[in-house]
């Protein structure tokens, strides 16, 4: 009886603490959403707005009326979709090749990939490499340097190694080539891992910022996070012409309200995708992590 009472007390305390932590984590985002929908006049007249008396879409209307923000969202969308697909193909294909026992020079390739995970060359060598490859001021400069992750490759490799060799042999007896085995057998049975890693890749591409600052000079290729940061670092004026146009509405829509709306818009795609892929997380991230 005492054990049952202790268990109930522990569950109540556990749920209470977790609920408080969840609210503390969620409240800042709720406040950002509320401010983004607050009427500009009410925001200027009140020092703190928790529940606005008058809701407004003026900040969102203004943001989507500017070509710079909409175009930057398109660039980030292309990075998130196209970059994620390329990253998943390269990661899974490389992991599958490294998992095959008959691969010549396997140890050399494993050590080479491991070195990239342990030692980072740094900003200047990466910049010189991208410049020497002629990728500066192109969308490939935002994709190729982040095309794969050594950690994900090793996890996928361990997963493929746990698959019985007889499955591959049976597929080859039916006429499948190595490429056919990979696309028809290996990829379908690794959907959980691909979904989990795909979301991580998508979030990384969508949040591309530092690479955009280093490698992109053209306004037409500027990712959303770079434009958003330029919007956030100044509340009244900005020297950059493409961002200055977005701040000209200061007299009608306060810059703070525009910032909050921009944060909501930039976060919304990932927030919408996450619930659909959440069920793959535990299973996907355990792939290849335990060898039996």
Coordinates of C-alpha atoms in Angstrom, one line a residue:
X1 CA 0.0 0.0 0.0
X2 CA 2.8 2.4 0.9
X3 CA 4.5 1.6 -2.4
X4 CA 1.4 2.4 -4.3
X5 CA 0.9 5.7 -2.5
X6 CA 4.6 6.6 -3.1
X7 CA 4.2 5.8 -6.8
X8 CA 1.1 8.0 -7.1
X9 CA 2.9 10.9 -5.3
X10 CA 5.9 10.5 -7.6
X11 CA 3.7 10.5 -10.7
X12 CA 1.8 13.6 -9.5
X13 CA 5.1 15.5 -8.8
X14 CA 6.6 14.3 -12.0
X15 CA 3.7 15.4 -14.1
X16 CA 3.5 18.7 -12.3
X17 CA 7.2 19.5 -12.8
X18 CA 7.1 18.5 -16.4
X19 CA 3.9 20.6 -17.0
X20 CA 5.6 23.6 -15.4
X21 CA 8.7 23.1 -17.5
X22 CA 6.6 22.7 -20.7
X23 CA 4.7 25.9 -19.9
X24 CA 7.9 27.9 -19.3
X25 CA 9.2 26.6 -22.6
X26 CA 6.0 27.3 -24.5
X27 CA 5.1 30.7 -23.1
X28 CA 7.7 32.8 -25.0
X29 CA 6.5 31.4 -28.3
X30 CA 2.9 32.0 -27.3
X31 CA 3.8 35.6 -26.5
X32 CA 5.5 36.0 -29.9
X33 CA 2.4 34.7 -31.6
X34 CA 0.2 37.1 -29.6
X35 CA 2.3 40.1 -30.4
X36 CA 2.4 39.3 -34.1
X37 CA -1.4 39.4 -34.2
X38 CA -1.8 42.5 -32.0
X39 CA -3.2 45.7 -33.5
X40 CA -0.3 48.2 -34.0
X41 CA -2.2 51.0 -32.2
X42 CA -2.7 48.9 -29.1
X43 CA 0.9 47.7 -29.1
X44 CA 2.2 51.3 -29.2
X45 CA -0.2 52.5 -26.4
X46 CA 0.5 49.6 -24.0
X47 CA 3.7 48.6 -22.3
X48 CA 2.7 44.9 -22.1
X49 CA 0.2 43.0 -24.1
X50 CA -0.8 39.6 -22.9
X51 CA -4.3 39.3 -24.5
X52 CA -4.9 41.9 -27.1
X53 CA -8.3 43.7 -27.2
X54 CA -8.1 44.0 -31.0
X55 CA -6.5 41.5 -33.3
X56 CA -4.8 42.4 -36.6
X57 CA -3.1 40.8 -39.6
X58 CA -1.3 44.0 -40.6
X59 CA 2.1 42.7 -39.8
X60 CA 1.6 39.5 -41.9
X61 CA 0.0 41.5 -44.7
X62 CA 3.0 43.8 -44.9
X63 CA 5.5 40.9 -44.7
X64 CA 3.9 39.1 -47.6
X65 CA 3.6 42.3 -49.6
X66 CA 7.4 42.6 -49.8
X67 CA 9.2 40.6 -52.4
X68 CA 12.3 40.2 -50.3
X69 CA 10.7 38.2 -47.5
X70 CA 8.7 36.0 -49.9
X71 CA 11.7 35.3 -52.1
X72 CA 13.8 34.5 -49.1
X73 CA 11.2 32.0 -47.9
X74 CA 11.3 30.4 -51.4
X75 CA 15.1 30.0 -51.2
X76 CA 14.9 28.4 -47.8
X77 CA 12.1 26.1 -49.0
X78 CA 14.3 25.0 -51.9
X79 CA 17.2 24.3 -49.5
X80 CA 15.0 22.4 -47.1
X81 CA 13.3 20.2 -49.8
X82 CA 16.0 19.7 -52.4
X83 CA 18.9 19.7 -49.9
X84 CA 17.3 17.2 -47.6
X85 CA 16.6 14.8 -50.5
X86 CA 20.2 15.0 -51.7
X87 CA 21.5 14.6 -48.1
X88 CA 19.4 11.5 -47.5
X89 CA 20.4 9.9 -50.8
X90 CA 24.1 10.5 -50.2
X91 CA 24.0 9.5 -46.5
X92 CA 22.1 6.2 -47.1
X93 CA 24.1 5.3 -50.2
X94 CA 27.4 6.0 -48.5
X95 CA 26.4 4.0 -45.4
X96 CA 25.2 1.1 -47.6
X97 CA 28.5 0.9 -49.5
X98 CA 30.5 1.1 -46.2
X99 CA 28.4 -1.7 -44.7
X100 CA 29.4 -4.2 -47.4
X101 CA 32.2 -6.6 -46.4
X102 CA 33.5 -6.9 -49.9
X103 CA 34.3 -3.2 -50.3
X104 CA 38.0 -2.8 -51.0
X105 CA 39.8 -0.1 -48.9
X106 CA 36.9 -0.1 -46.4
X107 CA 39.1 0.7 -43.4
X108 CA 40.6 3.7 -45.2
X109 CA 37.2 5.2 -46.0
X110 CA 36.0 4.6 -42.5
X111 CA 39.0 6.4 -41.0
X112 CA 38.7 9.2 -43.5
X113 CA 35.0 9.8 -42.6
X114 CA 35.8 9.5 -38.9
X115 CA 38.4 12.2 -39.2
X116 CA 35.8 14.6 -40.6
X117 CA 33.8 14.0 -37.5
X118 CA 36.6 14.5 -35.0
X119 CA 38.5 17.4 -36.7
X120 CA 36.8 20.5 -38.2
X121 CA 39.0 22.4 -40.6
X122 CA 37.4 25.7 -39.6
X123 CA 35.8 28.7 -41.3
X124 CA 38.8 29.9 -43.5
X125 CA 39.6 26.5 -45.1
X126 CA 35.9 25.9 -45.8
X127 CA 35.7 29.4 -47.4
X128 CA 38.8 28.8 -49.5
X129 CA 37.4 25.4 -50.6
X130 CA 34.0 26.8 -51.6
X131 CA 35.7 29.7 -53.4
X132 CA 38.2 27.4 -55.3
X133 CA 35.3 25.2 -56.5
X134 CA 33.5 28.2 -58.0
X135 CA 30.5 27.8 -55.7
X136 CA 30.5 31.3 -54.3
X137 CA 27.2 33.2 -54.6
X138 CA 25.3 30.1 -55.7
X139 CA 22.8 27.9 -54.0
X140 CA 25.2 25.0 -54.1
X141 CA 27.4 26.7 -51.6
X142 CA 24.6 26.3 -49.1
X143 CA 24.0 22.6 -50.0
X144 CA 27.3 20.8 -50.8
X145 CA 29.2 21.7 -47.6
X146 CA 26.4 20.3 -45.5
X147 CA 25.5 17.4 -47.7
X148 CA 26.0 14.7 -45.2
X149 CA 26.9 13.9 -41.6
X150 CA 29.5 11.4 -40.5
X151 CA 27.5 10.5 -37.4
X152 CA 24.4 9.7 -39.5
X153 CA 26.5 7.7 -41.9
X154 CA 27.9 5.5 -39.1
X155 CA 24.5 5.0 -37.7
X156 CA 23.1 3.9 -41.0
X157 CA 26.1 1.7 -41.7
X158 CA 25.5 -0.2 -38.5
X159 CA 21.9 -0.6 -39.4
X160 CA 22.7 -2.0 -42.8
X161 CA 25.2 -4.4 -41.3
X162 CA 22.5 -5.9 -39.1
X163 CA 20.5 -6.9 -42.2
X164 CA 21.1 -10.6 -43.1
X165 CA 23.3 -11.1 -46.1
X166 CA 20.8 -13.7 -47.3
X167 CA 18.3 -11.0 -48.1
X168 CA 20.8 -9.3 -50.5
X169 CA 21.7 -12.7 -52.0
X170 CA 18.1 -13.5 -52.6
X171 CA 17.5 -10.2 -54.3
X172 CA 20.5 -10.7 -56.6
X173 CA 19.3 -14.2 -57.5
X174 CA 16.1 -12.5 -58.7
X175 CA 18.1 -10.3 -61.0
X176 CA 18.7 -7.2 -58.9
X177 CA 22.0 -5.3 -59.2
X178 CA 23.7 -3.6 -56.3
X179 CA 21.8 -0.4 -57.1
X180 CA 18.6 -2.4 -57.4
X181 CA 19.2 -4.0 -54.0
X182 CA 19.8 -0.5 -52.5
X183 CA 16.7 1.1 -53.9
X184 CA 14.3 -1.8 -53.7
X185 CA 15.4 -3.5 -50.5
X186 CA 17.5 -1.3 -48.3
X187 CA 15.7 2.1 -48.6
X188 CA 12.2 0.7 -47.9
X189 CA 13.3 -1.0 -44.7
X190 CA 15.1 2.1 -43.4
X191 CA 12.1 4.5 -43.7
X192 CA 12.2 5.2 -39.9
X193 CA 15.8 6.2 -39.9
X194 CA 15.4 8.3 -43.1
X195 CA 12.4 10.1 -41.6
X196 CA 14.3 11.0 -38.4
X197 CA 17.4 12.1 -40.2
X198 CA 15.4 13.8 -42.9
X199 CA 13.8 16.1 -40.3
X200 CA 17.2 17.0 -38.8
X201 CA 18.5 17.7 -42.3
X202 CA 15.5 19.8 -43.2
X203 CA 15.7 21.9 -40.0
X204 CA 19.4 22.5 -40.6
X205 CA 18.8 23.6 -44.2
X206 CA 15.8 25.7 -43.2
X207 CA 17.9 27.4 -40.5
X208 CA 20.8 28.0 -42.8
X209 CA 22.4 31.3 -41.7
X210 CA 26.2 31.3 -41.3
X211 CA 26.8 29.8 -44.7
X212 CA 24.5 32.4 -46.2
X213 CA 26.5 35.2 -44.6
X214 CA 29.8 33.7 -45.8
X215 CA 29.1 32.5 -49.3
X216 CA 26.1 34.6 -50.6
X217 CA 26.4 38.1 -51.8
X218 CA 23.4 38.3 -54.1
X219 CA 20.0 39.5 -52.6
X220 CA 18.2 37.0 -54.8
X221 CA 19.9 34.0 -53.1
X222 CA 19.7 35.2 -49.5
X223 CA 18.1 32.6 -47.2
X224 CA 15.2 33.4 -44.9
X225 CA 17.3 33.3 -41.7
X226 CA 19.8 35.8 -43.0
X227 CA 17.1 38.2 -44.0
X228 CA 15.3 37.6 -40.6
X229 CA 18.5 38.3 -38.7
X230 CA 19.1 41.5 -40.6
X231 CA 15.5 42.5 -39.6
X232 CA 16.1 41.6 -36.0
X233 CA 19.3 43.5 -35.4
X234 CA 17.7 46.9 -36.1
X235 CA 14.4 48.2 -34.8
X236 CA 14.2 51.3 -36.8
X237 CA 16.5 51.5 -39.8
X238 CA 18.9 49.3 -41.8
X239 CA 21.5 50.3 -44.3
X240 CA 20.9 47.3 -46.5
X241 CA 18.4 48.3 -49.3
X242 CA 16.5 45.1 -49.4
X243 CA 15.7 45.2 -45.7
X244 CA 15.3 48.9 -45.5
X245 CA 12.2 48.6 -47.6
X246 CA 10.7 46.2 -45.1
X247 CA 11.1 48.8 -42.3
X248 CA 9.5 51.7 -44.1
X249 CA 6.2 50.8 -42.5
X250 CA 7.4 51.8 -39.0
X251 CA 4.8 54.6 -38.9
X252 CA 1.9 52.1 -39.6
X253 CA 3.2 48.8 -38.2
X254 CA 5.8 48.8 -35.4
X255 CA 9.1 47.0 -36.2
X256 CA 8.7 44.8 -33.1
X257 CA 5.4 43.5 -34.4
X258 CA 6.9 42.8 -37.8
X259 CA 9.8 40.9 -36.1
X260 CA 7.4 38.7 -34.2
X261 CA 5.4 37.9 -37.3
X262 CA 8.6 37.1 -39.1
X263 CA 9.7 34.7 -36.4
X264 CA 6.3 33.0 -36.5
X265 CA 6.4 32.6 -40.3
X266 CA 9.9 31.2 -40.2
X267 CA 9.1 28.7 -37.5
X268 CA 5.7 27.5 -38.8
X269 CA 6.9 25.1 -41.5
X270 CA 9.0 23.0 -39.2
X271 CA 6.4 23.1 -36.4
X272 CA 3.8 21.8 -38.9
X273 CA 6.1 19.0 -40.2
X274 CA 7.3 17.8 -36.8
X275 CA 4.1 16.1 -35.5
X276 CA 3.9 13.9 -38.6
X277 CA 7.5 12.6 -38.2
X278 CA 7.6 12.4 -34.4
X279 CA 6.6 8.8 -34.3
X280 CA 9.7 7.9 -36.2
X281 CA 12.1 9.6 -33.8
X282 CA 12.7 6.9 -31.2
X283 CA 12.8 4.1 -33.7
X284 CA 14.8 6.1 -36.2
X285 CA 17.4 7.4 -33.8
X286 CA 18.0 3.9 -32.3
X287 CA 18.9 2.6 -35.7
X288 CA 22.4 1.2 -35.7
X289 CA 23.1 2.5 -32.2
X290 CA 22.9 -0.9 -30.5
X291 CA 24.6 -4.0 -31.9
X292 CA 23.2 -7.3 -31.0

